[in-house]
PDB file of C-alpha atoms in Angstrom:
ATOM      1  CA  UNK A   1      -7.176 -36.875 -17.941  1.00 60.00           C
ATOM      2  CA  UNK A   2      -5.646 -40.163 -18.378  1.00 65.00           C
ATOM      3  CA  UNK A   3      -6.345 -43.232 -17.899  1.00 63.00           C
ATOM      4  CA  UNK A   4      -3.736 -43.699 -14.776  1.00 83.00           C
ATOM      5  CA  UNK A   5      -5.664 -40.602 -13.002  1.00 86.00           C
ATOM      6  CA  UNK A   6      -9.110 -41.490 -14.137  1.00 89.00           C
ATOM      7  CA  UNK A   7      -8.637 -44.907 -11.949  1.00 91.00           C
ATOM      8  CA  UNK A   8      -6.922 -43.080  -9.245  1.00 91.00           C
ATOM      9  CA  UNK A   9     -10.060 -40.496  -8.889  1.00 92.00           C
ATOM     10  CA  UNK A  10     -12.123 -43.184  -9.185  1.00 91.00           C
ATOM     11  CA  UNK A  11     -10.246 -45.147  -6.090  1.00 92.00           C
ATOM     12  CA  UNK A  12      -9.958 -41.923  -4.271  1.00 91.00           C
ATOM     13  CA  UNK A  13     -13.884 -41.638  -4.718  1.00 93.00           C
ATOM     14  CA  UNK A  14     -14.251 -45.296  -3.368  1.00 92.00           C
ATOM     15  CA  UNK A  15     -12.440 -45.114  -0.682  1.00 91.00           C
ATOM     16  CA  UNK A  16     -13.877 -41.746   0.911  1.00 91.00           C
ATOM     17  CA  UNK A  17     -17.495 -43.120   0.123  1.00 90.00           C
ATOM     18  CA  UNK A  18     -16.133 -46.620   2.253  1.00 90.00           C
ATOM     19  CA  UNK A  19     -15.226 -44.102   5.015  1.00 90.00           C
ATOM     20  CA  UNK A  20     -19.104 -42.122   5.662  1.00 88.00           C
ATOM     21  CA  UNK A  21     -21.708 -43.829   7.577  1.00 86.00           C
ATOM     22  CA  UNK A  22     -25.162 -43.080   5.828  1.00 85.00           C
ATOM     23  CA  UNK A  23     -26.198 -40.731   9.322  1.00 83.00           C
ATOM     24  CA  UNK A  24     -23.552 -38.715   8.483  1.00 83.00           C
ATOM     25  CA  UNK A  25     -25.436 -37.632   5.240  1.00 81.00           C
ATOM     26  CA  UNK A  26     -28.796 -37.851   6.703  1.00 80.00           C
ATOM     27  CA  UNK A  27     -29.545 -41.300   5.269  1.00 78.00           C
ATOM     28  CA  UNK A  28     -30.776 -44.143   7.730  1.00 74.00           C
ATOM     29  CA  UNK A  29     -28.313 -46.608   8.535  1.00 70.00           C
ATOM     30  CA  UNK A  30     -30.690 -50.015   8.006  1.00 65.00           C
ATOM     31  CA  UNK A  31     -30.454 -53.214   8.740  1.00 58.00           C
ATOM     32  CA  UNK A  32     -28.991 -55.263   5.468  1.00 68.00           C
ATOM     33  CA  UNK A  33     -25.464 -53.270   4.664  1.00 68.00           C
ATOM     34  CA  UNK A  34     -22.785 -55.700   4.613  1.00 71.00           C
ATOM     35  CA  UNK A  35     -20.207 -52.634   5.213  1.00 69.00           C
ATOM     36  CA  UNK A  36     -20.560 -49.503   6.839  1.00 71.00           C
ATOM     37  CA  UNK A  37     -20.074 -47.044   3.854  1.00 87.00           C
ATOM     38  CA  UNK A  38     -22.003 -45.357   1.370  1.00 90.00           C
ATOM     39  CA  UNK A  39     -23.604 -47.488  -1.502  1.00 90.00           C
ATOM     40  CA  UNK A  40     -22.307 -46.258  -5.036  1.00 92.00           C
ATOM     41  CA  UNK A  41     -26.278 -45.665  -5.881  1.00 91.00           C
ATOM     42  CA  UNK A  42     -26.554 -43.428  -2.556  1.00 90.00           C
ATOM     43  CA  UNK A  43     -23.763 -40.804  -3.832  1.00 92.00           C
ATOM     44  CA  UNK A  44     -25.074 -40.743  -6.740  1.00 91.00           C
ATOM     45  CA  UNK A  45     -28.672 -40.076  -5.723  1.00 90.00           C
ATOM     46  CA  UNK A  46     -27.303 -36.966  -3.602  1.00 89.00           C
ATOM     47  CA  UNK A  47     -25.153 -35.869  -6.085  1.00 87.00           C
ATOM     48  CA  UNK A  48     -28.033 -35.992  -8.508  1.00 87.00           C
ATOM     49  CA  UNK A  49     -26.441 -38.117 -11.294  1.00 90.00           C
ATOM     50  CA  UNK A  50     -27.472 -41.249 -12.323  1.00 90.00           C
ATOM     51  CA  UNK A  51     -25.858 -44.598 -10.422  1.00 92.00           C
ATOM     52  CA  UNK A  52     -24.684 -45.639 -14.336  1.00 92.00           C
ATOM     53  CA  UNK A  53     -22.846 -42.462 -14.659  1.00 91.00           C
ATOM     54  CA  UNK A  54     -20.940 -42.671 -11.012  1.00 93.00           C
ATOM     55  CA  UNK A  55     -20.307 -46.033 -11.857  1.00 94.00           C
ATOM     56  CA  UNK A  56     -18.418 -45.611 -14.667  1.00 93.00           C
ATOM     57  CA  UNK A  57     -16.922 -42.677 -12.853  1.00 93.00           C
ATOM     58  CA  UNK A  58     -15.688 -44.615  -9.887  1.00 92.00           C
ATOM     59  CA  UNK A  59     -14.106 -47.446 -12.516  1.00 92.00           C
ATOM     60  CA  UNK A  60     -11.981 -44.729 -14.025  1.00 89.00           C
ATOM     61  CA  UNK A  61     -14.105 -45.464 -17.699  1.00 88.00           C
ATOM     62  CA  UNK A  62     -15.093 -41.715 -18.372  1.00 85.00           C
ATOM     63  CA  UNK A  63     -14.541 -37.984 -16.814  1.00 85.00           C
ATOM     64  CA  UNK A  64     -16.779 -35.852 -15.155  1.00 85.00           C
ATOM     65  CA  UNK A  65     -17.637 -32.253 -15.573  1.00 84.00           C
ATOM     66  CA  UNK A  66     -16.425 -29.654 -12.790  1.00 85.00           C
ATOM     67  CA  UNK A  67     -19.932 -29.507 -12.228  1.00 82.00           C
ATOM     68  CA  UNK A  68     -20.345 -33.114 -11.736  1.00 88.00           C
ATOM     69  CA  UNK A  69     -17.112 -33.249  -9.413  1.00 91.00           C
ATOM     70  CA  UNK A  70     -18.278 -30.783  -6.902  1.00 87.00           C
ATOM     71  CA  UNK A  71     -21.320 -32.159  -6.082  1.00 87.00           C
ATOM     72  CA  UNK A  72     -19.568 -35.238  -5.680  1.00 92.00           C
ATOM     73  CA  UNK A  73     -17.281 -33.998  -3.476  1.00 90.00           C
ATOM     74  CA  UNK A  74     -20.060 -31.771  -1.502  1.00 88.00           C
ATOM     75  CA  UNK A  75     -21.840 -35.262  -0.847  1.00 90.00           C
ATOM     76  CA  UNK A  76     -18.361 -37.076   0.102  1.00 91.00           C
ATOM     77  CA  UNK A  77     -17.716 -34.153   2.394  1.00 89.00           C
ATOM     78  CA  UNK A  78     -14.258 -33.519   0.814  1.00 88.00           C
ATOM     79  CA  UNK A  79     -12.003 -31.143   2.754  1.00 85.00           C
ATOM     80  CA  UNK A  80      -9.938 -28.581   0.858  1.00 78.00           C
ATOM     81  CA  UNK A  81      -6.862 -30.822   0.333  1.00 77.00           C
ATOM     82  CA  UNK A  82      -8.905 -33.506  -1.058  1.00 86.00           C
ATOM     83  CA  UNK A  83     -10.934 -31.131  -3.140  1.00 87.00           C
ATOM     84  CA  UNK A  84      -7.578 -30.039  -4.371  1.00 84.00           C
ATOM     85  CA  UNK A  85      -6.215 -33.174  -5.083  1.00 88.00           C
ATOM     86  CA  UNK A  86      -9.600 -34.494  -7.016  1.00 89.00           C
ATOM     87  CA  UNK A  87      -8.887 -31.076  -9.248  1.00 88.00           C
ATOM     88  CA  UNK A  88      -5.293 -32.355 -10.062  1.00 85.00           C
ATOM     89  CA  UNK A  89      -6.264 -35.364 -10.609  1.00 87.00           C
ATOM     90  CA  UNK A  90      -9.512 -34.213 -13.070  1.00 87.00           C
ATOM     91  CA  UNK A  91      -7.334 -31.050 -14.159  1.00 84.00           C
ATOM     92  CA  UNK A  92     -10.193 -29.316 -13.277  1.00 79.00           C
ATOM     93  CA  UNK A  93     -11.218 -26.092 -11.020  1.00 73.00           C
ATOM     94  CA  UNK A  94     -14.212 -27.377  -8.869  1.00 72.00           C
ATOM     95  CA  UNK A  95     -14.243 -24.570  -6.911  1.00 62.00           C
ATOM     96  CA  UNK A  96     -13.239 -23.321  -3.479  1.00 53.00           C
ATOM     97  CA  UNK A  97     -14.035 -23.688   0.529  1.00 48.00           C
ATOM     98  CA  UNK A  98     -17.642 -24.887   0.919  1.00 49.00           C
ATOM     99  CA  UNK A  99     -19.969 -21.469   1.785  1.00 49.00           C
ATOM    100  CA  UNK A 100     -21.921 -21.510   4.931  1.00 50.00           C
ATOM    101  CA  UNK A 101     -19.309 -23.252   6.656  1.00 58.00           C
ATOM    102  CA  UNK A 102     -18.001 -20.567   9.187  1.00 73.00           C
ATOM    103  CA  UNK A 103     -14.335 -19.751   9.424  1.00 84.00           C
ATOM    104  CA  UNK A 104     -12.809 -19.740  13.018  1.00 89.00           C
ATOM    105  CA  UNK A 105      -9.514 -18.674  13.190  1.00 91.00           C
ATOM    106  CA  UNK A 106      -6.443 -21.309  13.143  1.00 88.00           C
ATOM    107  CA  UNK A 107      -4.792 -22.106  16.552  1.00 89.00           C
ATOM    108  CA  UNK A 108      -1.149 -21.621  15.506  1.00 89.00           C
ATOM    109  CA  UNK A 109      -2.633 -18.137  14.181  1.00 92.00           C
ATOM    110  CA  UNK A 110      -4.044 -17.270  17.212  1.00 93.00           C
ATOM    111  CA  UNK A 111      -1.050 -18.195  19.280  1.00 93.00           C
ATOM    112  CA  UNK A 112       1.186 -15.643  16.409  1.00 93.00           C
ATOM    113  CA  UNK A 113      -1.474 -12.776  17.252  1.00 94.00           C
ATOM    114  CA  UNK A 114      -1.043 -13.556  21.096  1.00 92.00           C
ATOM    115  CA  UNK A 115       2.669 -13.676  21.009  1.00 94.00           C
ATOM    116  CA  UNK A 116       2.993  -9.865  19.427  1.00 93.00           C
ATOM    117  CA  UNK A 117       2.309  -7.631  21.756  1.00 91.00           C
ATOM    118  CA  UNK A 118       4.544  -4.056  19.961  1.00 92.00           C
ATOM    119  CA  UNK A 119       3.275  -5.416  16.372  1.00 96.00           C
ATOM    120  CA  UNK A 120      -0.285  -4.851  15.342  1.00 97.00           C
ATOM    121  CA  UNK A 121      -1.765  -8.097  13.753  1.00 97.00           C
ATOM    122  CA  UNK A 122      -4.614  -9.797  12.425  1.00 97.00           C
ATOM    123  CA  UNK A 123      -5.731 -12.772  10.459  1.00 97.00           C
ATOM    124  CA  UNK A 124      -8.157 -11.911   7.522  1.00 96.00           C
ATOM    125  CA  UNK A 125     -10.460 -15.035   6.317  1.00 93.00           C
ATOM    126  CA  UNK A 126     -12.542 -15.170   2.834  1.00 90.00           C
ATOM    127  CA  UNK A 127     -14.099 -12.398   1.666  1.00 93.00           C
ATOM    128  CA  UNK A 128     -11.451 -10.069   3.993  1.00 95.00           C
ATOM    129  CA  UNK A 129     -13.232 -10.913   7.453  1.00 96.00           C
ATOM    130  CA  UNK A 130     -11.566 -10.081  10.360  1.00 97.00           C
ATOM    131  CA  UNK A 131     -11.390 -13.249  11.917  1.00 96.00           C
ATOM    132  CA  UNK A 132      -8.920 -12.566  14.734  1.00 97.00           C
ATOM    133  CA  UNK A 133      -6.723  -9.654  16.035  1.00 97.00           C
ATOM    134  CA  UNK A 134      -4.009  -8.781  18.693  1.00 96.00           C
ATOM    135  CA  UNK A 135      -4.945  -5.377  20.829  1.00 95.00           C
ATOM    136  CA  UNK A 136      -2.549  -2.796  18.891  1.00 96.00           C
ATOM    137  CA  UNK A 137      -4.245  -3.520  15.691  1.00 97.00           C
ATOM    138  CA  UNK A 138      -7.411  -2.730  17.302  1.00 96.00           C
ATOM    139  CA  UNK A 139      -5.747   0.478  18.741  1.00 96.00           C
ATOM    140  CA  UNK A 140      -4.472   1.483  15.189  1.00 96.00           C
ATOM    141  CA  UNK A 141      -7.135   0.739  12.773  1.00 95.00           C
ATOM    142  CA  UNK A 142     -10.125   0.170  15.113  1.00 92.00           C
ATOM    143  CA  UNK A 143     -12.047  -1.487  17.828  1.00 92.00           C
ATOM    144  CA  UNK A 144     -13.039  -5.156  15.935  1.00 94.00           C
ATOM    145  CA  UNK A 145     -14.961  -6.250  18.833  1.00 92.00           C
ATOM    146  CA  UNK A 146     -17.356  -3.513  18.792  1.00 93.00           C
ATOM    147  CA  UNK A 147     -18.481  -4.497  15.174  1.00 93.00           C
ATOM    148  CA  UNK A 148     -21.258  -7.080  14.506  1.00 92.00           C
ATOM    149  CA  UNK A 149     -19.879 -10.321  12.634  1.00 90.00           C
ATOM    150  CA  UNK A 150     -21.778  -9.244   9.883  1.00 90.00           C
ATOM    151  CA  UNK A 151     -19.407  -5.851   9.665  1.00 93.00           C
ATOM    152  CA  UNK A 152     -16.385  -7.565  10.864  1.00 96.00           C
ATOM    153  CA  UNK A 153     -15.241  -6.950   7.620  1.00 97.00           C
ATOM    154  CA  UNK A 154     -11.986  -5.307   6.443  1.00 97.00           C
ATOM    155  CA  UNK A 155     -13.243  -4.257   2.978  1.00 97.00           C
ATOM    156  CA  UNK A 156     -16.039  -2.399   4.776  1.00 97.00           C
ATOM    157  CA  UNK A 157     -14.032  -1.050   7.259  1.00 97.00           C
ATOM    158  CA  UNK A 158     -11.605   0.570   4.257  1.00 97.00           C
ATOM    159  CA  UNK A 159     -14.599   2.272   2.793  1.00 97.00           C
ATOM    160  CA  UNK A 160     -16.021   3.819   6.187  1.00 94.00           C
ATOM    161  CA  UNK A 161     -15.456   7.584   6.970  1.00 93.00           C
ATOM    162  CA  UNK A 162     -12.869   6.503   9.847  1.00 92.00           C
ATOM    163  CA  UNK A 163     -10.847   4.863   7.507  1.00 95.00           C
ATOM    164  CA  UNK A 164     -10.598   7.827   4.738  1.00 94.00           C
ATOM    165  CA  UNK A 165      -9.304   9.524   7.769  1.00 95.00           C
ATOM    166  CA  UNK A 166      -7.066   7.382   8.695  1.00 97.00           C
ATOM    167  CA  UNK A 167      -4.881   6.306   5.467  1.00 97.00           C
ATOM    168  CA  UNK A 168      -2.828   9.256   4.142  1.00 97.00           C
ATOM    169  CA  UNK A 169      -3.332   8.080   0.304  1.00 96.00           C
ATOM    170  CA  UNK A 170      -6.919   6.206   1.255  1.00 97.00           C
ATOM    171  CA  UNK A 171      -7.598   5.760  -2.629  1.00 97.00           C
ATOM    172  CA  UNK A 172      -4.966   3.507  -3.393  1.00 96.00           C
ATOM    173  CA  UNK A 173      -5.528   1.300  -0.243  1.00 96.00           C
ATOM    174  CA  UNK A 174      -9.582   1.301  -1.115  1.00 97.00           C
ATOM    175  CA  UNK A 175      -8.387   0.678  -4.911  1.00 96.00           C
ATOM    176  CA  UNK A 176      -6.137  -2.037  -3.761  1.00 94.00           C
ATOM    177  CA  UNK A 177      -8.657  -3.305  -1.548  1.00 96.00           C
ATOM    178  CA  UNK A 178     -11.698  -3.882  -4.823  1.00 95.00           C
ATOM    179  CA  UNK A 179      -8.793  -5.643  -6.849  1.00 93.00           C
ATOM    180  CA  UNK A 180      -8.544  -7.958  -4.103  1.00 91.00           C
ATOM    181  CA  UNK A 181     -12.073  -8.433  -3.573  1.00 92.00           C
ATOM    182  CA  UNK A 182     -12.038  -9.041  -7.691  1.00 89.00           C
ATOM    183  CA  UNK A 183      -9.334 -11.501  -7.639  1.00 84.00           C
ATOM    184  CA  UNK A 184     -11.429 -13.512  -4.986  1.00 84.00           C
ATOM    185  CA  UNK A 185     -14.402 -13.503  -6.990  1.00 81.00           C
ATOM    186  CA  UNK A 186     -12.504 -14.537 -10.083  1.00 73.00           C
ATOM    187  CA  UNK A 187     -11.610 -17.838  -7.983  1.00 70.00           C
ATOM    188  CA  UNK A 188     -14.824 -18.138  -6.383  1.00 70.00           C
ATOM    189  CA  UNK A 189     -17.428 -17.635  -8.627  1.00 66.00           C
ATOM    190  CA  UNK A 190     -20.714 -18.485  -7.251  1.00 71.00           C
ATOM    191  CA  UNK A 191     -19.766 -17.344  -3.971  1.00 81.00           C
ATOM    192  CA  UNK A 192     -22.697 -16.085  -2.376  1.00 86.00           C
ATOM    193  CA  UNK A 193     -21.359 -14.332   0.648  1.00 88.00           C
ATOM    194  CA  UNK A 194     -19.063 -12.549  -1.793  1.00 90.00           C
ATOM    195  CA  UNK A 195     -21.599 -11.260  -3.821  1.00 90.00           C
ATOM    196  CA  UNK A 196     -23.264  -9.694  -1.058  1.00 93.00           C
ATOM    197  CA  UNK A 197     -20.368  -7.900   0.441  1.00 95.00           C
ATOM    198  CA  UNK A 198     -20.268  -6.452  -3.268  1.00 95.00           C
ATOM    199  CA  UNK A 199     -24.113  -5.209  -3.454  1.00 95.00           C
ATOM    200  CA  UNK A 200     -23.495  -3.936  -0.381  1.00 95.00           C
ATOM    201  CA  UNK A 201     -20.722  -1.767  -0.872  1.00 96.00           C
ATOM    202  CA  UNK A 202     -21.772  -1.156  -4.322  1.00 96.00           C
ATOM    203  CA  UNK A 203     -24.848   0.064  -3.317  1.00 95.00           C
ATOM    204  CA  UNK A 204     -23.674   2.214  -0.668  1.00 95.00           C
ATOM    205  CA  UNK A 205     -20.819   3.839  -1.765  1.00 96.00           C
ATOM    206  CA  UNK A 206     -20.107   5.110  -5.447  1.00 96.00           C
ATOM    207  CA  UNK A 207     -16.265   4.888  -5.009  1.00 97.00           C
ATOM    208  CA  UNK A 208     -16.296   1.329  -4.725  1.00 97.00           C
ATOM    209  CA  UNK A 209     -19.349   0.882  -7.462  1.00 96.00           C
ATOM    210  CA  UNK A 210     -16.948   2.968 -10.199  1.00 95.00           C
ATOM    211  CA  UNK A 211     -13.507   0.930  -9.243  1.00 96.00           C
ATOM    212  CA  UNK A 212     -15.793  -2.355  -9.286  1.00 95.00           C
ATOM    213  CA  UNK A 213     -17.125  -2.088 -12.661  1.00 92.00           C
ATOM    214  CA  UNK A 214     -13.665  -1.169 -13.626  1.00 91.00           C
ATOM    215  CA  UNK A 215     -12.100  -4.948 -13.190  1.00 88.00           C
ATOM    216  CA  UNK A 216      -8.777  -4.145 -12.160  1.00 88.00           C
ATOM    217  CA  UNK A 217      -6.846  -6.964 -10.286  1.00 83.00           C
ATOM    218  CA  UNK A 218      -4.067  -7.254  -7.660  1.00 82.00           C
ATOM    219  CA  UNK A 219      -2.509  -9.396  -5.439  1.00 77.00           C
ATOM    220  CA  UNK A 220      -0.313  -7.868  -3.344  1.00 78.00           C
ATOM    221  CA  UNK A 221       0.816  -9.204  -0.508  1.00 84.00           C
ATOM    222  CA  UNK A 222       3.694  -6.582   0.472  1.00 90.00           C
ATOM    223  CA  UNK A 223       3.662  -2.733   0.880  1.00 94.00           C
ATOM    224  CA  UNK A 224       3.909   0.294   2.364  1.00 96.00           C
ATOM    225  CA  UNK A 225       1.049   2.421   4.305  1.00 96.00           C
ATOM    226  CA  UNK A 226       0.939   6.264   5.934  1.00 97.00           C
ATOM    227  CA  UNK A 227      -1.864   6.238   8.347  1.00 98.00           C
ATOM    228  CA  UNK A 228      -2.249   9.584  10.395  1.00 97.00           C
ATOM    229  CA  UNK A 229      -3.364   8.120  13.729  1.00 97.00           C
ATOM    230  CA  UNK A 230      -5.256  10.576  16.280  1.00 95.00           C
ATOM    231  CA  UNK A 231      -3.093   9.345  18.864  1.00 94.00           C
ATOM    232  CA  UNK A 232       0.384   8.164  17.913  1.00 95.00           C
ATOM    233  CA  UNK A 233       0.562  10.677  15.153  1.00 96.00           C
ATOM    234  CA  UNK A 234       2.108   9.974  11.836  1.00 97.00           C
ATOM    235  CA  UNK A 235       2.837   6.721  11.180  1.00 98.00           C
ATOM    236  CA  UNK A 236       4.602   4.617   8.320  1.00 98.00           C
ATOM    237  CA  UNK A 237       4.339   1.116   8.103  1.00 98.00           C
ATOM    238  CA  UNK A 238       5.412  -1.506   6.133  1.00 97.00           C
ATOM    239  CA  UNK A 239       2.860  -4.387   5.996  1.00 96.00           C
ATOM    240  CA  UNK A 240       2.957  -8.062   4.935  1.00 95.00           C
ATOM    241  CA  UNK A 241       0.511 -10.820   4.667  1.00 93.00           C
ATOM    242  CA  UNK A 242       1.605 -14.821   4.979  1.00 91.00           C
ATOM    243  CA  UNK A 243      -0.964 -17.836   4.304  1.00 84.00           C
ATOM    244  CA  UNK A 244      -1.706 -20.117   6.791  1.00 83.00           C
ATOM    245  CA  UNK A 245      -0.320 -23.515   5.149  1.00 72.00           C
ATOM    246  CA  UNK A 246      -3.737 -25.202   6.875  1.00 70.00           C
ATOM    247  CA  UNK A 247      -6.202 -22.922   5.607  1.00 76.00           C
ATOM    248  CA  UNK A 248      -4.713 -21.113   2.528  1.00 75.00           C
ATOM    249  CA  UNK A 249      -7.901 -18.607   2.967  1.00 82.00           C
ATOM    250  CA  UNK A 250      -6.651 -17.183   5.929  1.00 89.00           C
ATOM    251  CA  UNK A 251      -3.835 -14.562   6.098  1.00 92.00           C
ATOM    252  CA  UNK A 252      -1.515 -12.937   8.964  1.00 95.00           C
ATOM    253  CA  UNK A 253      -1.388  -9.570   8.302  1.00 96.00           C
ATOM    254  CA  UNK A 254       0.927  -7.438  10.313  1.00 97.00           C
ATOM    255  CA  UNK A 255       2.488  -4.170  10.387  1.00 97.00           C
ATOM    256  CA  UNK A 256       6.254  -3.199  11.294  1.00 97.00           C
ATOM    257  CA  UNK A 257       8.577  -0.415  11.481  1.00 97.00           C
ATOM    258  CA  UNK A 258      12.178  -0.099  12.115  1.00 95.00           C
ATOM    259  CA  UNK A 259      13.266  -0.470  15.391  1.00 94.00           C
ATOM    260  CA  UNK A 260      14.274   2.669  16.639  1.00 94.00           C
ATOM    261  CA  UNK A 261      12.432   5.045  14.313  1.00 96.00           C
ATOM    262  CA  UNK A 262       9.968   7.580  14.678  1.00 96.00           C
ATOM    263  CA  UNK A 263       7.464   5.195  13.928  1.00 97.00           C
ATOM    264  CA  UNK A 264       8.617   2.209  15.536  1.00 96.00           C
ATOM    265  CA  UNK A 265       8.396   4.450  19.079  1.00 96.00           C
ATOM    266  CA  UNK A 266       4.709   5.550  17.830  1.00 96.00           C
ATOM    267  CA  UNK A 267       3.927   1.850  17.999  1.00 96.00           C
ATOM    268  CA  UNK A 268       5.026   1.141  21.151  1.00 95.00           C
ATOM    269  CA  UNK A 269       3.410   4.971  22.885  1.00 95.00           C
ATOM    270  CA  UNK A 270       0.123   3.166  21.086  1.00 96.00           C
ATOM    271  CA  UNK A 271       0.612  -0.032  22.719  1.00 94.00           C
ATOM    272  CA  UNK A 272       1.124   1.507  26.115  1.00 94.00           C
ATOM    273  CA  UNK A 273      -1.974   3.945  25.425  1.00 92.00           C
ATOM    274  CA  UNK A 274      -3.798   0.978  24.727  1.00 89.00           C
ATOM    275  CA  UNK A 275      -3.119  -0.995  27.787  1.00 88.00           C
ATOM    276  CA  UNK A 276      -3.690   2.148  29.923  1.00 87.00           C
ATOM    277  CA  UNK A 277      -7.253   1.876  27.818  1.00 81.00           C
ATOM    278  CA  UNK A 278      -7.674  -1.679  28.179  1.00 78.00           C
ATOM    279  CA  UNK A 279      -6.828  -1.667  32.203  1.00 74.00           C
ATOM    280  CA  UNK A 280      -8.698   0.985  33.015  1.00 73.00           C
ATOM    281  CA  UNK A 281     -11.892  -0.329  31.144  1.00 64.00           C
ATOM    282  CA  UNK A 282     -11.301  -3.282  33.730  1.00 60.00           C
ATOM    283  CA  UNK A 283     -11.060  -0.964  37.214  1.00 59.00           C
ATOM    284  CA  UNK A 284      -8.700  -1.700  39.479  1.00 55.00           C
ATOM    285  CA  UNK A 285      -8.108  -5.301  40.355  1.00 49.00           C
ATOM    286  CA  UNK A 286      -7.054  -6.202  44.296  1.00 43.00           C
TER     287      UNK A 286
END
């Protein structure tokens, strides 16, 4: 790092430390600060360093570990761009989006899903939850809002007996679907919530456990699926993810077909089917 970026980083650390009131890190306010802010000594007493070393941080006189950084940032309550930019700046990975913080799908996302009534959708968060969905994608792959949270979960969903059904060439999709999961935890290595999702399909299914231990990785954000659907038949679809530009761990996922062929007509029987499903779920209205 040098010395230009050490004293930026070190600015950039002053300045967000200016901007939190003490309550905001469960610290009492007092009586004798002459500005709102943090005290350099009370970041570094959260951050578990000594007030010498984020000193000489701050001032731009040394570099910190990755280590170091993130709990800096945890205590400064950095968001992902400013995480980000403290990396760039430290040329330095300190990690990902903060675990335990739950994801909530992103407006514009929402609105997408909303506006797509003949193309099934959803938006996959970390770890490949299901965060949000329009109704045909719950008509083609399965009913999302019957699942707990806790098995709102894509990766699971691949590996369930439904889903082997489903997919004409299941193995590459569930193959596909572990390199993902591995190019996650590559990024995200002390991810808790991602290690779980792993003992649990590990443990319960020896497909996954095999193609785990195996380490292949992918990233593919484009392809082509067959899925043999018990009511709109044979279906193929070309599907496509795009990151949300405000939360880069969310994804659109959706699935298209030609206009006008066999499959493209499938879609919209499905979405017709599922209204019919939907409205008569509700009873008749007056």
């Amino acid at each position: 790092m040098t010395r230009n970026a050490a004293t930026e980083l070190g600015d950039f650390f002053k300045a967000r430390r200016a901007e939190l009131r003490p309550r905001e890190v469960g610290l009492a306010e007092g009586t004798s600060r002459r500005v709102p802010g943090l005290r350099r000594e009370e970041v570094a007493r959260l951050a578990a360093i000594s007030t010498d070393y984020y000193t000489r941080l701050e001032q731009g006189r040394l570099q910190a570990s990755a280590a170091v950084l993130d709990a800096i940032a945890r205590v400064l309550q950095l968001n992902d761009d400013q995480r980000s930019y403290v990396a760039s700046l430290a040329g330095k990975d300190i990690g990902g989006p903060r675990e335990g913080v739950e994801q909530t799908v992103q407006p514009q996302l929402q609105r997408l899903l909303d506006a797509l009534p003949s193309i099934p959708a959803m938006v996959l968060g970390r770890h490949m939850d299901v965060l949000a969905w329009n109704p045909l994608a719950a008509a083609l792959v399965g009913d999302f809002g019957k699942l707990s949270l806790r098995d709102r979960n894509y990766a699971k969903m691949v590996f369930s007996d439904r889903m082997k059904d489903l997919y004409a060439d299941w193995e590459t999709t569930a193959r596909m679907t572990v390199a993902h999961l591995r190019m996650e935890a590559a990024r995200n290595t002390d991810d808790p919530g991602l290690s779980d999702l792993v003992g649990q399909l590990s443990e319960s299914d020896a497909d996954f456990r095999h193609w785990w231990n195996a380490h292949h990785v992918e990233a593919r954000t484009v392809g082509t699926k067959t899925l043999h659907h018990p009511v709109a038949g044979t279906l193929v679809l070309d599907w496509e993810t795009y990151i949300c530009s405000t939360d880069p761990d969310q994804q659109l996922v959706v699935w298209t077909a030609k206009p006008g062929s066999p499959t493209h007509d499938g879609l919209l029987a499905l979405a017709s089917w599922a209204a019919d499903s939907r409205q008569s779920l509700s009873g008749p209205t007056s």
